[in-house]
Amino acid sequence: MQLFLAKAGNKWLNGADAAAVELKDDGILRGFGDQMDAALLLKNSKHFGANFQQGEGEVHVLVVVPAGAVSQAGVAVLPSIEEFGEIVEARVNKVLDDRDKRSIYSL
């Protein structure tokens, strides 16, 4: 997933402008500056800054979702909470099993 500030020049996009944004054929979003660093806080000066004031009707972030994560309807396909729980449980169990196999105390 890629995040971009939704600004055209120094002006925030509105809903219609954001809906009209299209990716280039290569799947890249151009004209919106560098990709945001998802690890930084929004109040970081690289993003919005500590004094950011939100305006009515403004769009602030454009999200580019990888093609494989979108269904035919254009809705992001994410696991349900139950599926997510199963994924986490399976990964934790694998880590514990691997640990037990390496342990000198395992049977």
JSON list of C-alpha atoms in Angstrom, two decimals:
[
{"chain": "A", "resi": 1, "resn": "MET", "atom": "CA", "xyz": [0.00, 0.00, 0.00]},
{"chain": "A", "resi": 2, "resn": "GLN", "atom": "CA", "xyz": [1.27, 3.46, -0.88]},
{"chain": "A", "resi": 3, "resn": "LEU", "atom": "CA", "xyz": [0.20, 6.72, 0.77]},
{"chain": "A", "resi": 4, "resn": "PHE", "atom": "CA", "xyz": [0.42, 10.19, -0.79]},
{"chain": "A", "resi": 5, "resn": "LEU", "atom": "CA", "xyz": [-0.54, 13.66, 0.40]},
{"chain": "A", "resi": 6, "resn": "ALA", "atom": "CA", "xyz": [-3.67, 14.63, -1.56]},
{"chain": "A", "resi": 7, "resn": "LYS", "atom": "CA", "xyz": [-2.46, 18.07, -2.64]},
{"chain": "A", "resi": 8, "resn": "ALA", "atom": "CA", "xyz": [-2.48, 19.70, -6.04]},
{"chain": "A", "resi": 9, "resn": "GLY", "atom": "CA", "xyz": [0.07, 22.46, -5.65]},
{"chain": "A", "resi": 10, "resn": "ASN", "atom": "CA", "xyz": [-0.67, 23.94, -2.22]},
{"chain": "A", "resi": 11, "resn": "LYS", "atom": "CA", "xyz": [-4.37, 23.06, -2.25]},
{"chain": "A", "resi": 12, "resn": "TRP", "atom": "CA", "xyz": [-5.99, 19.94, -0.77]},
{"chain": "A", "resi": 13, "resn": "LEU", "atom": "CA", "xyz": [-8.16, 17.89, -3.12]},
{"chain": "A", "resi": 14, "resn": "ASN", "atom": "CA", "xyz": [-11.91, 17.72, -2.62]},
{"chain": "A", "resi": 15, "resn": "GLY", "atom": "CA", "xyz": [-13.88, 14.49, -2.95]},
{"chain": "A", "resi": 16, "resn": "ALA", "atom": "CA", "xyz": [-14.57, 14.89, -6.68]},
{"chain": "A", "resi": 17, "resn": "ASP", "atom": "CA", "xyz": [-10.93, 15.71, -7.45]},
{"chain": "A", "resi": 18, "resn": "ALA", "atom": "CA", "xyz": [-9.73, 12.70, -5.44]},
{"chain": "A", "resi": 19, "resn": "ALA", "atom": "CA", "xyz": [-12.22, 10.39, -7.18]},
{"chain": "A", "resi": 20, "resn": "ALA", "atom": "CA", "xyz": [-10.92, 11.58, -10.57]},
{"chain": "A", "resi": 21, "resn": "VAL", "atom": "CA", "xyz": [-7.28, 10.69, -9.80]},
{"chain": "A", "resi": 22, "resn": "GLU", "atom": "CA", "xyz": [-6.06, 7.82, -11.98]},
{"chain": "A", "resi": 23, "resn": "LEU", "atom": "CA", "xyz": [-2.99, 5.64, -11.87]},
{"chain": "A", "resi": 24, "resn": "LYS", "atom": "CA", "xyz": [-0.73, 5.53, -14.91]},
{"chain": "A", "resi": 25, "resn": "ASP", "atom": "CA", "xyz": [-0.58, 2.29, -16.92]},
{"chain": "A", "resi": 26, "resn": "ASP", "atom": "CA", "xyz": [2.41, 1.17, -14.85]},
{"chain": "A", "resi": 27, "resn": "GLY", "atom": "CA", "xyz": [0.38, 1.45, -11.62]},
{"chain": "A", "resi": 28, "resn": "ILE", "atom": "CA", "xyz": [2.26, 4.51, -10.38]},
{"chain": "A", "resi": 29, "resn": "LEU", "atom": "CA", "xyz": [0.57, 7.62, -8.97]},
{"chain": "A", "resi": 30, "resn": "ARG", "atom": "CA", "xyz": [2.29, 10.69, -10.37]},
{"chain": "A", "resi": 31, "resn": "GLY", "atom": "CA", "xyz": [2.00, 14.36, -9.55]},
{"chain": "A", "resi": 32, "resn": "PHE", "atom": "CA", "xyz": [1.54, 14.01, -5.79]},
{"chain": "A", "resi": 33, "resn": "GLY", "atom": "CA", "xyz": [5.13, 14.19, -4.61]},
{"chain": "A", "resi": 34, "resn": "ASP", "atom": "CA", "xyz": [6.97, 11.57, -2.65]},
{"chain": "A", "resi": 35, "resn": "GLN", "atom": "CA", "xyz": [5.24, 8.64, -1.04]},
{"chain": "A", "resi": 36, "resn": "MET", "atom": "CA", "xyz": [4.38, 9.21, 2.63]},
{"chain": "A", "resi": 37, "resn": "ASP", "atom": "CA", "xyz": [6.34, 7.25, 5.21]},
{"chain": "A", "resi": 38, "resn": "ALA", "atom": "CA", "xyz": [3.73, 5.09, 6.95]},
{"chain": "A", "resi": 39, "resn": "ALA", "atom": "CA", "xyz": [6.06, 4.73, 9.95]},
{"chain": "A", "resi": 40, "resn": "LEU", "atom": "CA", "xyz": [5.97, 8.46, 10.72]},
{"chain": "A", "resi": 41, "resn": "LEU", "atom": "CA", "xyz": [3.26, 10.18, 12.72]},
{"chain": "A", "resi": 42, "resn": "LEU", "atom": "CA", "xyz": [0.87, 12.36, 10.73]},
{"chain": "A", "resi": 43, "resn": "LYS", "atom": "CA", "xyz": [1.99, 15.39, 12.75]},
{"chain": "A", "resi": 44, "resn": "ASN", "atom": "CA", "xyz": [5.55, 14.87, 11.49]},
{"chain": "A", "resi": 45, "resn": "SER", "atom": "CA", "xyz": [6.72, 17.88, 9.46]},
{"chain": "A", "resi": 46, "resn": "LYS", "atom": "CA", "xyz": [7.19, 15.63, 6.41]},
{"chain": "A", "resi": 47, "resn": "HIS", "atom": "CA", "xyz": [3.45, 15.00, 6.41]},
{"chain": "A", "resi": 48, "resn": "PHE", "atom": "CA", "xyz": [0.96, 17.41, 7.97]},
{"chain": "A", "resi": 49, "resn": "GLY", "atom": "CA", "xyz": [3.00, 19.09, 10.69]},
{"chain": "A", "resi": 50, "resn": "ALA", "atom": "CA", "xyz": [2.09, 19.78, 14.31]},
{"chain": "A", "resi": 51, "resn": "ASN", "atom": "CA", "xyz": [-0.19, 22.74, 13.48]},
{"chain": "A", "resi": 52, "resn": "PHE", "atom": "CA", "xyz": [-2.30, 21.03, 10.80]},
{"chain": "A", "resi": 53, "resn": "GLN", "atom": "CA", "xyz": [-5.93, 22.23, 10.70]},
{"chain": "A", "resi": 54, "resn": "GLN", "atom": "CA", "xyz": [-8.40, 20.06, 8.82]},
{"chain": "A", "resi": 55, "resn": "GLY", "atom": "CA", "xyz": [-10.87, 21.80, 6.50]},
{"chain": "A", "resi": 56, "resn": "GLU", "atom": "CA", "xyz": [-14.42, 20.69, 5.67]},
{"chain": "A", "resi": 57, "resn": "GLY", "atom": "CA", "xyz": [-14.62, 18.71, 2.43]},
{"chain": "A", "resi": 58, "resn": "GLU", "atom": "CA", "xyz": [-10.87, 18.27, 2.06]},
{"chain": "A", "resi": 59, "resn": "VAL", "atom": "CA", "xyz": [-9.22, 14.96, 1.19]},
{"chain": "A", "resi": 60, "resn": "HIS", "atom": "CA", "xyz": [-5.79, 14.64, 2.79]},
{"chain": "A", "resi": 61, "resn": "VAL", "atom": "CA", "xyz": [-4.41, 11.20, 1.89]},
{"chain": "A", "resi": 62, "resn": "LEU", "atom": "CA", "xyz": [-4.55, 9.18, -1.33]},
{"chain": "A", "resi": 63, "resn": "VAL", "atom": "CA", "xyz": [-4.11, 5.43, -0.86]},
{"chain": "A", "resi": 64, "resn": "VAL", "atom": "CA", "xyz": [-2.84, 3.18, -3.66]},
{"chain": "A", "resi": 65, "resn": "VAL", "atom": "CA", "xyz": [-3.77, -0.44, -2.94]},
{"chain": "A", "resi": 66, "resn": "PRO", "atom": "CA", "xyz": [-1.79, -3.18, -4.75]},
{"chain": "A", "resi": 67, "resn": "ALA", "atom": "CA", "xyz": [-3.73, -4.74, -7.63]},
{"chain": "A", "resi": 68, "resn": "GLY", "atom": "CA", "xyz": [-3.75, -8.21, -6.03]},
{"chain": "A", "resi": 69, "resn": "ALA", "atom": "CA", "xyz": [-5.52, -6.87, -2.93]},
{"chain": "A", "resi": 70, "resn": "VAL", "atom": "CA", "xyz": [-8.59, -5.60, -4.77]},
{"chain": "A", "resi": 71, "resn": "SER", "atom": "CA", "xyz": [-11.65, -7.63, -5.72]},
{"chain": "A", "resi": 72, "resn": "GLN", "atom": "CA", "xyz": [-13.64, -7.22, -8.93]},
{"chain": "A", "resi": 73, "resn": "ALA", "atom": "CA", "xyz": [-15.91, -4.72, -7.17]},
{"chain": "A", "resi": 74, "resn": "GLY", "atom": "CA", "xyz": [-12.90, -2.55, -6.36]},
{"chain": "A", "resi": 75, "resn": "VAL", "atom": "CA", "xyz": [-13.14, -3.17, -2.63]},
{"chain": "A", "resi": 76, "resn": "ALA", "atom": "CA", "xyz": [-10.01, -4.10, -0.73]},
{"chain": "A", "resi": 77, "resn": "VAL", "atom": "CA", "xyz": [-10.03, -7.76, 0.22]},
{"chain": "A", "resi": 78, "resn": "LEU", "atom": "CA", "xyz": [-9.01, -8.06, 3.85]},
{"chain": "A", "resi": 79, "resn": "PRO", "atom": "CA", "xyz": [-9.34, -11.06, 6.15]},
{"chain": "A", "resi": 80, "resn": "SER", "atom": "CA", "xyz": [-12.21, -11.14, 8.62]},
{"chain": "A", "resi": 81, "resn": "ILE", "atom": "CA", "xyz": [-11.32, -10.89, 12.30]},
{"chain": "A", "resi": 82, "resn": "GLU", "atom": "CA", "xyz": [-11.77, -14.66, 12.59]},
{"chain": "A", "resi": 83, "resn": "GLU", "atom": "CA", "xyz": [-9.47, -15.31, 9.62]},
{"chain": "A", "resi": 84, "resn": "PHE", "atom": "CA", "xyz": [-6.94, -12.84, 10.99]},
{"chain": "A", "resi": 85, "resn": "GLY", "atom": "CA", "xyz": [-7.05, -14.63, 14.35]},
{"chain": "A", "resi": 86, "resn": "GLU", "atom": "CA", "xyz": [-6.41, -17.95, 12.62]},
{"chain": "A", "resi": 87, "resn": "ILE", "atom": "CA", "xyz": [-3.47, -16.48, 10.71]},
{"chain": "A", "resi": 88, "resn": "VAL", "atom": "CA", "xyz": [-1.92, -15.08, 13.89]},
{"chain": "A", "resi": 89, "resn": "GLU", "atom": "CA", "xyz": [-2.52, -18.31, 15.79]},
{"chain": "A", "resi": 90, "resn": "ALA", "atom": "CA", "xyz": [-0.91, -20.39, 13.03]},
{"chain": "A", "resi": 91, "resn": "ARG", "atom": "CA", "xyz": [2.16, -18.14, 12.95]},
{"chain": "A", "resi": 92, "resn": "VAL", "atom": "CA", "xyz": [2.54, -18.14, 16.73]},
{"chain": "A", "resi": 93, "resn": "ASN", "atom": "CA", "xyz": [2.21, -21.93, 16.81]},
{"chain": "A", "resi": 94, "resn": "LYS", "atom": "CA", "xyz": [4.86, -22.26, 14.11]},
{"chain": "A", "resi": 95, "resn": "VAL", "atom": "CA", "xyz": [7.27, -20.07, 16.08]},
{"chain": "A", "resi": 96, "resn": "LEU", "atom": "CA", "xyz": [6.64, -22.10, 19.24]},
{"chain": "A", "resi": 97, "resn": "ASP", "atom": "CA", "xyz": [7.00, -25.41, 17.38]},
{"chain": "A", "resi": 98, "resn": "ASP", "atom": "CA", "xyz": [10.27, -24.27, 15.82]},
{"chain": "A", "resi": 99, "resn": "ARG", "atom": "CA", "xyz": [11.50, -23.17, 19.24]},
{"chain": "A", "resi": 100, "resn": "ASP", "atom": "CA", "xyz": [10.56, -26.51, 20.78]},
{"chain": "A", "resi": 101, "resn": "LYS", "atom": "CA", "xyz": [12.38, -28.43, 18.03]},
{"chain": "A", "resi": 102, "resn": "ARG", "atom": "CA", "xyz": [15.56, -26.48, 18.79]},
{"chain": "A", "resi": 103, "resn": "SER", "atom": "CA", "xyz": [15.20, -26.82, 22.56]},
{"chain": "A", "resi": 104, "resn": "ILE", "atom": "CA", "xyz": [17.50, -29.30, 24.26]},
{"chain": "A", "resi": 105, "resn": "TYR", "atom": "CA", "xyz": [14.67, -29.99, 26.70]},
{"chain": "A", "resi": 106, "resn": "SER", "atom": "CA", "xyz": [12.10, -31.07, 24.11]},
{"chain": "A", "resi": 107, "resn": "LEU", "atom": "CA", "xyz": [10.99, -34.68, 24.09]}
]
